[in-house]
Short mmCIF file of C-alpha atoms in Angstrom, two decimals:
data_model
loop_
_atom_site.label_atom_id
_atom_site.label_comp_id
_atom_site.label_asym_id
_atom_site.label_seq_id
_atom_site.Cartn_x
_atom_site.Cartn_y
_atom_site.Cartn_z
CA MET M 1190 -26.75 22.66 68.04
CA THR M 1191 -30.02 20.78 67.78
CA PRO M 1192 -32.07 20.43 71.00
CA GLN M 1193 -33.47 17.06 71.94
CA ASN M 1194 -36.96 16.60 70.54
CA PRO M 1195 -39.09 13.75 71.93
CA SER M 1196 -40.98 13.50 68.64
CA ASP M 1197 -37.82 12.99 66.58
CA ASP M 1198 -38.26 9.42 65.27
CA SER M 1199 -34.61 9.30 64.21
CA ARG M 1200 -33.69 8.87 67.85
CA TRP M 1201 -35.01 5.32 67.62
CA SER M 1202 -33.31 4.36 64.37
CA ASP M 1203 -30.90 2.05 66.24
CA LEU M 1204 -32.69 0.20 69.03
CA ASP M 1205 -29.36 -1.06 70.40
CA ARG M 1206 -28.46 2.57 71.06
CA PRO M 1207 -31.34 4.25 72.89
CA PRO M 1208 -31.18 7.99 73.62
CA LEU M 1209 -30.02 9.38 76.93
CA ASN M 1210 -32.70 10.34 79.43
CA ALA M 1211 -32.19 14.01 80.28
CA VAL M 1212 -34.83 14.07 83.04
CA ALA M 1213 -33.35 11.05 84.83
CA LEU M 1214 -29.82 12.43 84.53
CA ARG M 1215 -30.83 15.76 86.05
CA ARG M 1216 -32.71 13.99 88.83
CA GLY M 1217 -29.67 11.89 89.65
CA LEU M 1218 -26.97 14.57 89.41
CA VAL M 1219 -28.36 18.06 90.03
CA ARG M 1220 -28.77 18.65 93.78
CA GLU M 1221 -28.55 21.48 96.28
CA GLY M 1222 -24.94 22.10 97.26
CA GLY M 1223 -23.60 19.88 94.47
CA LEU M 1224 -21.37 20.80 91.55
CA TYR M 1225 -23.88 20.32 88.74
CA ARG M 1226 -26.37 23.08 88.06
CA ASP M 1227 -27.81 22.01 84.74
CA ILE M 1228 -27.48 19.17 82.25
CA GLN M 1229 -28.50 19.80 78.65
CA ILE M 1230 -28.62 17.16 75.92
CA VAL M 1231 -28.59 18.02 72.22
CA GLN M 1232 -29.10 15.60 69.35
CA ARG M 1233 -26.28 16.83 67.17
CA THR M 1234 -23.64 19.52 67.31
CA GLY M 1235 -20.17 20.30 66.07
CA SER M 1236 -18.33 20.40 69.38
CA THR M 1237 -19.71 20.47 72.92
CA ASN M 1238 -16.54 22.24 74.06
CA SER M 1239 -17.03 25.07 71.58
CA ASP M 1240 -20.74 25.36 72.36
CA LEU M 1241 -20.27 25.42 76.13
CA ALA M 1242 -17.44 27.95 75.91
CA ALA M 1243 -19.70 30.19 73.80
CA LEU M 1244 -22.53 29.89 76.35
CA ALA M 1245 -20.10 30.81 79.14
CA ALA M 1246 -18.84 33.81 77.18
CA ALA M 1247 -22.46 34.98 76.73
CA GLY M 1248 -23.15 34.63 80.44
CA LYS M 1249 -25.56 31.75 79.81
CA ALA M 1250 -23.59 29.04 81.62
CA GLY M 1251 -21.83 28.89 84.98
CA GLU M 1252 -19.78 26.38 86.90
CA GLY M 1253 -21.30 22.93 86.83
CA ALA M 1254 -23.04 23.35 83.48
CA VAL M 1255 -22.93 20.10 81.48
CA LEU M 1256 -23.57 19.84 77.75
CA VAL M 1257 -24.01 16.38 76.23
CA ALA M 1258 -24.34 15.55 72.53
CA GLU M 1259 -25.80 12.36 71.11
CA GLU M 1260 -23.63 12.99 68.07
CA GLN M 1261 -20.65 15.28 67.45
CA THR M 1262 -19.75 16.21 63.90
CA ALA M 1263 -16.62 18.24 64.66
CA GLY M 1264 -15.37 16.82 67.94
CA ARG M 1265 -11.72 17.60 68.57
CA GLY M 1266 -8.86 15.95 70.36
CA ARG M 1267 -5.44 17.33 71.10
CA LEU M 1268 -3.53 18.87 68.19
CA ASP M 1269 -6.91 19.54 66.51
CA ARG M 1270 -7.43 15.89 65.65
CA ARG M 1271 -10.99 15.04 64.65
CA TRP M 1272 -13.15 12.78 66.81
CA SER M 1273 -16.22 11.26 65.21
CA ALA M 1274 -18.50 8.31 65.97
CA PRO M 1275 -21.99 7.09 65.03
CA PRO M 1276 -24.95 8.71 66.86
CA ARG M 1277 -25.53 7.45 70.42
CA SER M 1278 -22.51 5.12 70.23
CA GLY M 1279 -20.63 6.91 72.99
CA LEU M 1280 -20.57 9.62 75.60
CA PHE M 1281 -19.62 13.07 74.29
CA PHE M 1282 -19.90 15.85 76.85
CA SER M 1283 -18.32 18.97 78.29
CA VAL M 1284 -18.33 20.46 81.79
CA LEU M 1285 -17.65 24.09 82.72
CA LEU M 1286 -15.46 24.58 85.82
CA THR M 1287 -14.37 27.80 87.52
CA PRO M 1288 -11.87 26.81 90.25
CA ALA M 1289 -11.40 30.34 91.62
CA GLU M 1290 -9.60 29.21 94.79
CA VAL M 1291 -6.98 27.24 92.84
CA PRO M 1292 -3.92 29.03 91.42
CA VAL M 1293 -4.04 29.07 87.61
CA ALA M 1294 -0.60 27.40 87.58
CA ARG M 1295 -2.29 24.25 88.91
CA TRP M 1296 -5.12 24.19 86.38
CA GLY M 1297 -2.96 21.97 84.18
CA TRP M 1298 -3.91 19.11 86.49
CA LEU M 1299 -7.57 19.27 85.45
CA PRO M 1300 -7.23 17.03 82.34
CA LEU M 1301 -5.33 14.49 84.45
CA LEU M 1302 -7.95 14.75 87.20
CA THR M 1303 -10.66 14.14 84.61
CA GLY M 1304 -8.81 11.05 83.39
CA VAL M 1305 -8.71 9.65 86.92
CA ALA M 1306 -12.40 10.44 87.41
CA VAL M 1307 -13.44 8.81 84.13
CA ALA M 1308 -11.35 5.69 84.78
CA THR M 1309 -12.76 5.38 88.30
CA GLY M 1310 -16.35 5.88 87.16
CA LEU M 1311 -16.06 3.37 84.31
CA ALA M 1312 -14.48 0.75 86.56
CA ARG M 1313 -17.45 1.01 88.91
CA ALA M 1314 -20.23 1.17 86.34
CA ALA M 1315 -18.89 -0.94 83.47
CA GLY M 1316 -16.37 -3.22 85.14
CA VAL M 1317 -13.72 -2.21 82.61
CA ASP M 1318 -10.12 -1.50 83.54
CA THR M 1319 -9.20 1.78 81.91
CA ALA M 1320 -5.56 2.84 81.82
CA LEU M 1321 -4.42 6.43 81.35
CA LYS M 1322 -2.01 7.36 78.62
CA TRP M 1323 -0.40 10.69 79.50
CA PRO M 1324 -1.69 13.28 79.15
CA ASN M 1325 -5.28 12.67 78.05
CA ASP M 1326 -6.06 9.31 76.46
CA LEU M 1327 -8.18 6.51 77.93
CA LEU M 1328 -6.99 3.01 77.04
CA VAL M 1329 -8.78 -0.33 77.20
CA THR M 1330 -7.57 -3.83 76.37
CA VAL M 1331 -9.15 -5.57 73.38
CA GLY M 1332 -7.84 -8.98 72.39
CA GLY M 1333 -4.69 -8.47 74.44
CA GLN M 1334 -3.91 -5.13 72.78
CA GLU M 1335 -4.12 -1.61 74.17
CA ARG M 1336 -6.57 0.56 72.28
CA LYS M 1337 -7.78 4.12 72.70
CA ALA M 1338 -11.40 4.25 73.81
CA GLY M 1339 -11.59 7.88 74.84
CA GLY M 1340 -9.94 11.22 75.18
CA ILE M 1341 -10.05 14.46 77.13
CA LEU M 1342 -9.62 18.03 75.92
CA ALA M 1343 -9.38 21.01 78.29
CA GLU M 1344 -9.77 24.55 76.94
CA ARG M 1345 -9.86 27.93 78.66
CA ALA M 1346 -13.22 29.68 78.77
CA GLY M 1347 -12.62 33.36 79.47
CA ASP M 1348 -10.40 34.50 82.32
CA ASP M 1349 -11.91 32.40 85.09
CA GLY M 1350 -13.19 29.22 83.49
CA ILE M 1351 -12.10 26.02 81.84
CA VAL M 1352 -14.17 23.66 79.74
CA ILE M 1353 -13.36 19.96 80.06
CA GLY M 1354 -14.48 17.85 77.11
CA VAL M 1355 -14.72 14.05 77.27
CA GLY M 1356 -15.35 11.54 74.50
CA ILE M 1357 -15.78 7.83 75.26
CA ASN M 1358 -16.53 5.09 72.75
CA VAL M 1359 -19.16 2.88 74.37
CA THR M 1360 -20.82 0.55 71.84
CA LEU M 1361 -18.60 1.06 68.78
CA ARG M 1362 -18.29 -2.18 66.85
CA GLU M 1363 -15.12 -3.38 65.14
CA ASP M 1364 -16.38 -2.38 61.70
CA GLU M 1365 -17.19 1.13 62.96
CA LEU M 1366 -13.76 1.96 64.37
CA PRO M 1367 -12.19 5.03 62.74
CA VAL M 1368 -8.69 3.50 62.99
CA PRO M 1369 -7.48 0.00 63.96
CA GLN M 1370 -5.95 1.38 67.17
CA ALA M 1371 -9.33 2.54 68.46
CA GLY M 1372 -11.48 0.56 70.87
CA SER M 1373 -14.68 0.76 72.87
CA LEU M 1374 -16.08 -0.36 76.20
CA ALA M 1375 -18.16 -3.03 74.44
CA LEU M 1376 -15.14 -4.46 72.64
CA ALA M 1377 -13.28 -4.49 75.98
CA GLY M 1378 -15.97 -6.69 77.52
CA ALA M 1379 -17.93 -4.12 79.54
CA ARG M 1380 -20.56 -5.75 81.73
CA GLY M 1381 -22.99 -2.97 80.80
CA THR M 1382 -23.17 -0.42 78.00
CA ASP M 1383 -26.28 1.52 79.07
CA ARG M 1384 -25.01 5.07 78.70
CA ASP M 1385 -27.25 6.62 81.38
CA PRO M 1386 -25.61 4.84 84.36
CA LEU M 1387 -22.20 5.20 82.75
CA LEU M 1388 -22.57 8.97 82.42
CA ARG M 1389 -23.94 9.29 85.95
CA ALA M 1390 -20.98 7.30 87.34
CA VAL M 1391 -18.41 9.36 85.44
CA LEU M 1392 -19.94 12.72 86.42
CA ARG M 1393 -20.26 11.70 90.08
CA SER M 1394 -16.62 10.61 90.07
CA LEU M 1395 -15.61 13.92 88.47
CA GLU M 1396 -17.55 15.84 91.13
CA ASP M 1397 -15.81 13.85 93.87
CA TRP M 1398 -12.27 14.31 92.53
CA TYR M 1399 -12.81 17.96 91.63
CA GLY M 1400 -14.09 18.63 95.16
CA ARG M 1401 -11.03 16.99 96.73
CA TRP M 1402 -8.62 18.84 94.46
CA ARG M 1403 -10.35 22.19 94.96
CA ALA M 1404 -10.45 21.73 98.76
CA ALA M 1405 -6.69 21.15 98.67
CA GLY M 1406 -6.13 24.39 96.75
CA GLY M 1407 -5.23 22.35 93.68
CA ASP M 1408 -2.34 20.61 95.44
CA PRO M 1409 -1.95 17.29 93.57
CA ALA M 1410 -0.18 15.56 96.47
CA VAL M 1411 -2.51 16.64 99.28
CA SER M 1412 -5.62 15.77 97.22
CA GLY M 1413 -4.23 12.33 96.36
CA LEU M 1414 -4.48 13.10 92.66
CA GLN M 1415 -0.79 12.74 91.81
CA GLU M 1416 -0.53 9.34 93.52
CA THR M 1417 -3.73 8.02 91.96
CA TYR M 1418 -2.88 9.19 88.46
CA THR M 1419 0.60 7.68 88.75
CA ALA M 1420 -0.89 4.34 89.81
CA GLY M 1421 -3.20 4.22 86.80
CA CYS M 1422 -0.86 5.67 84.17
CA ALA M 1423 0.10 3.21 81.43
CA THR M 1424 2.83 5.54 80.19
CA LEU M 1425 5.07 5.37 83.26
CA GLY M 1426 7.77 2.72 83.17
CA ARG M 1427 7.72 2.52 79.39
CA VAL M 1428 10.11 3.65 76.70
CA VAL M 1429 8.35 6.46 74.84
CA ARG M 1430 8.90 9.04 72.17
CA ALA M 1431 7.64 12.52 72.95
CA GLU M 1432 6.97 14.51 69.79
CA LEU M 1433 7.30 18.12 70.85
CA PRO M 1434 6.50 21.48 69.28
CA GLY M 1435 9.11 22.64 66.79
CA ASP M 1436 9.60 19.17 65.26
CA ARG M 1437 11.68 18.05 68.22
CA ALA M 1438 11.46 14.58 69.75
CA VAL M 1439 12.69 13.09 73.02
CA VAL M 1440 13.11 9.33 73.45
CA GLY M 1441 13.58 7.65 76.81
CA GLU M 1442 11.86 5.99 79.73
CA ALA M 1443 8.88 7.77 81.27
CA VAL M 1444 9.87 7.64 84.93
CA ALA M 1445 7.59 10.02 86.86
CA LEU M 1446 5.13 12.88 86.96
CA ASP M 1447 6.33 16.08 88.59
CA GLY M 1448 4.28 18.44 90.77
CA ASP M 1449 3.07 20.33 87.69
CA GLY M 1450 1.74 17.18 86.01
CA ARG M 1451 4.60 17.07 83.52
CA LEU M 1452 5.98 13.75 82.30
CA ILE M 1453 9.62 13.16 83.24
CA ILE M 1454 11.55 11.29 80.55
CA ALA M 1455 14.97 9.81 81.34
CA THR M 1456 17.04 9.72 78.14
CA ASP M 1457 20.00 7.52 77.28
CA GLU M 1458 22.19 10.61 77.71
CA GLY M 1459 21.37 10.66 81.42
CA VAL M 1460 19.09 13.70 81.17
CA GLN M 1461 15.72 13.81 82.93
CA GLU M 1462 13.58 16.02 80.72
CA PRO M 1463 10.17 17.30 81.83
CA VAL M 1464 7.55 17.33 79.07
CA GLY M 1465 4.54 19.58 79.59
CA ALA M 1466 2.90 19.17 76.18
CA GLY M 1467 3.43 16.84 73.30
CA ASP M 1468 2.33 13.70 71.55
CA ILE M 1469 3.47 10.54 73.34
CA VAL M 1470 4.11 7.29 71.51
CA HIS M 1471 4.51 4.09 73.56
CA LEU M 1472 7.47 2.31 71.96
CA ARG M 1473 7.28 -0.91 73.96
CA PRO M 1474 5.35 -2.40 76.87
CA ALA M 1475 6.30 -1.64 80.47
#
Protein backbone atom coordinates (compact mmCIF):
# COMPACT_ATOMS: atom_id res chain seq x y z
CA MET A 1 0.00 0.00 0.00
CA THR A 2 1.20 3.49 -0.86
CA PRO A 3 1.15 6.07 1.96
CA GLN A 4 -0.32 9.48 1.33
CA ASN A 5 2.34 11.91 0.13
CA PRO A 6 1.50 15.64 0.18
CA SER A 7 3.91 16.25 -2.70
CA ASP A 8 2.21 13.73 -4.98
CA ASP A 9 0.82 15.95 -7.77
CA SER A 10 -1.36 13.10 -9.02
CA ARG A 11 -3.66 13.71 -6.08
CA TRP A 12 -4.86 16.86 -7.84
CA SER A 13 -5.37 15.34 -11.27
CA ASP A 14 -9.17 15.58 -10.87
CA LEU A 15 -10.14 18.81 -9.14
CA ASP A 16 -13.74 17.59 -8.77
CA ARG A 17 -12.37 14.82 -6.56
CA PRO A 18 -10.05 16.34 -3.96
CA PRO A 19 -8.14 14.05 -1.59
CA LEU A 20 -9.34 13.24 1.90
CA ASN A 21 -7.86 15.26 4.74
CA ALA A 22 -6.27 12.79 7.17
CA VAL A 23 -5.47 15.42 9.82
CA ALA A 24 -9.03 16.76 9.89
CA LEU A 25 -10.50 13.26 10.01
CA ARG A 26 -8.33 12.28 12.97
CA ARG A 27 -9.19 15.53 14.74
CA GLY A 28 -12.90 14.90 14.26
CA LEU A 29 -13.01 11.18 15.10
CA VAL A 30 -10.14 10.14 17.38
CA ARG A 31 -10.92 11.09 20.98
CA GLU A 32 -10.28 9.83 24.50
CA GLY A 33 -12.76 7.10 25.38
CA GLY A 34 -13.98 6.77 21.79
CA LEU A 35 -13.83 3.78 19.48
CA TYR A 36 -11.33 5.12 16.97
CA ARG A 37 -7.65 4.98 17.83
CA ASP A 38 -6.05 5.78 14.51
CA ILE A 39 -7.08 6.66 10.96
CA GLN A 40 -4.62 6.00 8.16
CA ILE A 41 -5.12 7.01 4.53
CA VAL A 42 -3.19 5.43 1.66
CA GLN A 43 -3.23 6.54 -1.95
CA ARG A 44 -3.59 3.12 -3.52
CA THR A 45 -3.79 -0.45 -2.33
CA GLY A 46 -5.22 -3.80 -3.31
CA SER A 47 -7.70 -4.28 -0.47
CA THR A 48 -8.06 -2.35 2.78
CA ASN A 49 -9.58 -5.45 4.37
CA SER A 50 -6.54 -7.57 3.55
CA ASP A 51 -4.12 -4.86 4.63
CA LEU A 52 -5.84 -4.20 7.96
CA ALA A 53 -6.15 -7.91 8.73
CA ALA A 54 -2.40 -8.28 8.08
CA LEU A 55 -1.62 -5.34 10.39
CA ALA A 56 -3.79 -6.91 13.11
CA ALA A 57 -2.05 -10.27 12.69
CA ALA A 58 1.33 -8.52 13.09
CA GLY A 59 0.17 -6.78 16.26
CA LYS A 60 0.29 -3.38 14.53
CA ALA A 61 -3.43 -2.59 14.73
CA GLY A 62 -6.02 -2.83 17.49
CA GLU A 63 -9.71 -2.19 17.87
CA GLY A 64 -10.77 1.07 16.30
CA ALA A 65 -8.02 1.14 13.67
CA VAL A 66 -9.34 2.57 10.39
CA LEU A 67 -7.64 2.17 7.03
CA VAL A 68 -8.89 4.26 4.10
CA ALA A 69 -7.76 4.01 0.48
CA GLU A 70 -8.18 6.70 -2.15
CA GLU A 71 -8.12 3.89 -4.69
CA GLN A 72 -8.52 0.12 -4.39
CA THR A 73 -7.21 -2.10 -7.15
CA ALA A 74 -8.40 -5.44 -5.76
CA GLY A 75 -11.39 -4.54 -3.63
CA ARG A 76 -13.66 -7.50 -2.97
CA GLY A 77 -17.33 -8.02 -2.37
CA ARG A 78 -19.12 -11.16 -1.32
CA LEU A 79 -18.36 -14.32 -3.31
CA ASP A 80 -14.98 -12.77 -4.23
CA ARG A 81 -16.55 -10.31 -6.66
CA ARG A 82 -14.24 -7.48 -7.68
CA TRP A 83 -14.98 -3.89 -6.67
CA SER A 84 -13.19 -1.14 -8.56
CA ALA A 85 -13.73 2.58 -9.10
CA PRO A 86 -11.72 5.61 -10.24
CA PRO A 87 -9.39 7.23 -7.66
CA ARG A 88 -11.13 9.42 -5.07
CA SER A 89 -14.57 8.67 -6.54
CA GLY A 90 -15.81 6.94 -3.41
CA LEU A 91 -15.18 5.89 0.15
CA PHE A 92 -13.21 2.66 0.53
CA PHE A 93 -12.28 1.80 4.11
CA SER A 94 -11.99 -0.92 6.72
CA VAL A 95 -12.40 -0.90 10.49
CA LEU A 96 -10.99 -3.43 12.96
CA LEU A 97 -13.38 -4.48 15.76
CA THR A 98 -12.79 -6.84 18.69
CA PRO A 99 -16.16 -7.26 20.45
CA ALA A 100 -14.83 -9.46 23.27
CA GLU A 101 -17.98 -9.17 25.40
CA VAL A 102 -20.25 -10.35 22.58
CA PRO A 103 -20.71 -14.09 21.94
CA VAL A 104 -19.15 -15.07 18.60
CA ALA A 105 -22.53 -16.51 17.55
CA ARG A 106 -23.82 -12.93 17.38
CA TRP A 107 -20.95 -11.53 15.32
CA GLY A 108 -22.96 -12.30 12.19
CA TRP A 109 -24.96 -9.16 12.97
CA LEU A 110 -21.94 -6.90 12.38
CA PRO A 111 -22.36 -6.59 8.58
CA LEU A 112 -26.05 -5.76 9.12
CA LEU A 113 -25.13 -3.28 11.86
CA THR A 114 -22.66 -1.65 9.49
CA GLY A 115 -25.37 -1.36 6.84
CA VAL A 116 -27.66 0.43 9.29
CA ALA A 117 -24.81 2.73 10.35
CA VAL A 118 -23.85 3.61 6.78
CA ALA A 119 -27.46 4.27 5.75
CA THR A 120 -28.03 6.44 8.81
CA GLY A 121 -24.82 8.41 8.30
CA LEU A 122 -25.47 9.00 4.60
CA ALA A 123 -29.03 10.14 5.25
CA ARG A 124 -27.73 12.78 7.65
CA ALA A 125 -24.74 13.97 5.67
CA ALA A 126 -25.86 13.56 2.06
CA GLY A 127 -29.64 13.64 2.29
CA VAL A 128 -29.87 10.38 0.33
CA ASP A 129 -32.27 7.59 1.22
CA THR A 130 -30.25 4.40 1.24
CA ALA A 131 -32.07 1.07 1.39
CA LEU A 132 -30.46 -2.16 2.57
CA LYS A 133 -30.50 -5.24 0.42
CA TRP A 134 -29.89 -8.27 2.62
CA PRO A 135 -27.27 -9.09 3.61
CA ASN A 136 -24.76 -6.41 2.63
CA ASP A 137 -25.69 -4.15 -0.29
CA LEU A 138 -26.51 -0.43 -0.14
CA LEU A 139 -29.15 0.67 -2.64
CA VAL A 140 -30.04 4.14 -3.92
CA THR A 141 -32.71 5.25 -6.37
CA VAL A 142 -31.56 6.67 -9.71
CA GLY A 143 -34.19 7.62 -12.26
CA GLY A 144 -36.82 5.59 -10.45
CA GLN A 145 -34.66 2.45 -10.41
CA GLU A 146 -32.88 0.75 -7.53
CA ARG A 147 -29.13 0.62 -8.02
CA LYS A 148 -26.27 -0.64 -5.89
CA ALA A 149 -24.12 2.19 -4.59
CA GLY A 150 -22.15 0.31 -1.98
CA GLY A 151 -21.35 -2.91 -0.24
CA ILE A 152 -20.02 -4.35 2.99
CA LEU A 153 -17.66 -7.26 3.56
CA ALA A 154 -16.88 -8.68 7.01
CA GLU A 155 -13.92 -11.01 7.50
CA ARG A 156 -12.42 -12.61 10.60
CA ALA A 157 -9.07 -11.26 11.76
CA GLY A 158 -7.48 -13.84 14.04
CA ASP A 159 -9.40 -15.38 16.93
CA ASP A 160 -10.72 -12.20 18.50
CA GLY A 161 -11.19 -9.69 15.70
CA ILE A 162 -13.28 -8.91 12.68
CA VAL A 163 -12.51 -6.49 9.87
CA ILE A 164 -15.47 -4.64 8.38
CA GLY A 165 -14.87 -3.31 4.88
CA VAL A 166 -17.11 -0.68 3.26
CA GLY A 167 -17.17 0.60 -0.30
CA ILE A 168 -19.45 3.48 -1.33
CA ASN A 169 -19.67 5.07 -4.76
CA VAL A 170 -19.84 8.82 -4.17
CA THR A 171 -19.17 10.79 -7.37
CA LEU A 172 -19.21 8.03 -9.99
CA ARG A 173 -20.69 9.33 -13.23
CA GLU A 174 -22.96 7.33 -15.52
CA ASP A 175 -20.15 6.66 -18.00
CA GLU A 176 -17.91 5.36 -15.20
CA LEU A 177 -20.30 2.75 -13.81
CA PRO A 178 -18.86 -0.79 -13.94
CA VAL A 179 -22.31 -2.27 -14.68
CA PRO A 180 -25.67 -0.65 -15.54
CA GLN A 181 -27.10 -1.76 -12.18
CA ALA A 182 -24.55 0.31 -10.26
CA GLY A 183 -25.21 3.77 -8.90
CA SER A 184 -23.66 6.51 -6.80
CA LEU A 185 -24.66 9.15 -4.30
CA ALA A 186 -24.20 11.86 -6.94
CA LEU A 187 -26.48 10.09 -9.41
CA ALA A 188 -29.05 9.68 -6.61
CA GLY A 189 -29.14 13.45 -6.08
CA ALA A 190 -26.98 13.79 -2.97
CA ARG A 191 -27.02 17.32 -1.60
CA GLY A 192 -23.28 17.06 -0.95
CA THR A 193 -20.50 14.80 -2.22
CA ASP A 194 -17.58 16.11 -0.14
CA ARG A 195 -16.12 12.85 1.09
CA ASP A 196 -14.65 14.21 4.34
CA PRO A 197 -18.01 14.98 6.02
CA LEU A 198 -19.53 11.85 4.52
CA LEU A 199 -16.81 9.63 6.01
CA ARG A 200 -17.03 11.39 9.38
CA ALA A 201 -20.81 10.90 9.45
CA VAL A 202 -20.59 7.21 8.55
CA LEU A 203 -17.84 6.46 11.09
CA ARG A 204 -19.65 8.34 13.87
CA SER A 205 -22.82 6.40 13.09
CA LEU A 206 -20.86 3.13 13.14
CA GLU A 207 -19.36 4.05 16.52
CA ASP A 208 -22.83 4.81 17.89
CA TRP A 209 -24.47 1.59 16.67
CA TYR A 210 -21.50 -0.58 17.61
CA GLY A 211 -21.56 0.89 21.13
CA ARG A 212 -25.28 0.15 21.52
CA TRP A 213 -24.93 -3.39 20.21
CA ARG A 214 -21.86 -4.13 22.34
CA ALA A 215 -23.53 -2.72 25.48
CA ALA A 216 -26.44 -5.09 24.86
CA GLY A 217 -24.09 -8.07 24.63
CA GLY A 218 -24.80 -8.28 20.92
CA ASP A 219 -28.53 -8.78 21.44
CA PRO A 220 -30.13 -7.46 18.22
CA ALA A 221 -33.52 -6.85 19.85
CA VAL A 222 -32.33 -5.08 22.99
CA SER A 223 -29.94 -2.84 21.00
CA GLY A 224 -32.69 -1.90 18.54
CA LEU A 225 -30.63 -3.23 15.65
CA GLN A 226 -33.07 -5.90 14.47
CA GLU A 227 -36.00 -3.47 14.37
CA THR A 228 -34.01 -0.74 12.61
CA TYR A 229 -32.54 -3.07 10.01
CA THR A 230 -35.97 -4.54 9.31
CA ALA A 231 -37.42 -1.05 8.79
CA GLY A 232 -34.74 -0.13 6.26
CA CYS A 233 -34.45 -3.47 4.44
CA ALA A 234 -35.58 -3.35 0.81
CA THR A 235 -35.55 -7.15 0.60
CA LEU A 236 -38.37 -7.81 3.07
CA GLY A 237 -41.83 -8.11 1.56
CA ARG A 238 -40.47 -8.99 -1.87
CA VAL A 239 -40.39 -12.17 -3.89
CA VAL A 240 -36.74 -13.19 -4.09
CA ARG A 241 -34.50 -15.97 -5.29
CA ALA A 242 -31.79 -17.05 -2.88
CA GLU A 243 -28.89 -18.70 -4.70
CA LEU A 244 -27.30 -20.93 -2.11
CA PRO A 245 -24.07 -22.92 -1.86
CA GLY A 246 -24.20 -26.23 -3.71
CA ASP A 247 -26.09 -24.80 -6.71
CA ARG A 248 -29.35 -24.78 -4.77
CA ALA A 249 -31.92 -22.00 -5.03
CA VAL A 250 -34.94 -21.04 -2.93
CA VAL A 251 -37.71 -18.84 -4.33
CA GLY A 252 -40.35 -17.19 -2.18
CA GLU A 253 -41.31 -14.08 -0.25
CA ALA A 254 -38.75 -12.63 2.16
CA VAL A 255 -40.91 -12.26 5.25
CA ALA A 256 -38.61 -11.59 8.22
CA LEU A 257 -35.19 -11.60 9.82
CA ASP A 258 -34.67 -14.05 12.67
CA GLY A 259 -32.63 -13.47 15.83
CA ASP A 260 -29.46 -14.64 14.08
CA GLY A 261 -29.85 -12.15 11.24
CA ARG A 262 -30.93 -14.83 8.78
CA LEU A 263 -33.46 -14.05 6.06
CA ILE A 264 -36.68 -16.05 6.34
CA ILE A 265 -38.14 -17.00 2.96
CA ALA A 266 -41.71 -18.31 2.72
CA THR A 267 -41.96 -20.63 -0.29
CA ASP A 268 -45.03 -21.61 -2.29
CA GLU A 269 -44.79 -25.03 -0.63
CA GLY A 270 -45.62 -23.44 2.72
CA VAL A 271 -42.08 -23.80 4.09
CA GLN A 272 -40.36 -20.95 5.93
CA GLU A 273 -36.69 -21.42 5.17
CA PRO A 274 -33.97 -19.46 7.00
CA VAL A 275 -31.10 -18.35 4.76
CA GLY A 276 -27.84 -17.46 6.48
CA ALA A 277 -25.66 -16.95 3.41
CA GLY A 278 -26.36 -16.65 -0.26
CA ASP A 279 -26.87 -14.34 -3.19
CA ILE A 280 -30.29 -12.67 -3.16
CA VAL A 281 -32.04 -11.57 -6.33
CA HIS A 282 -35.07 -9.27 -6.05
CA LEU A 283 -37.58 -10.72 -8.50
CA ARG A 284 -40.21 -7.99 -8.22
CA PRO A 285 -40.91 -4.85 -6.21
CA ALA A 286 -42.48 -5.02 -2.75
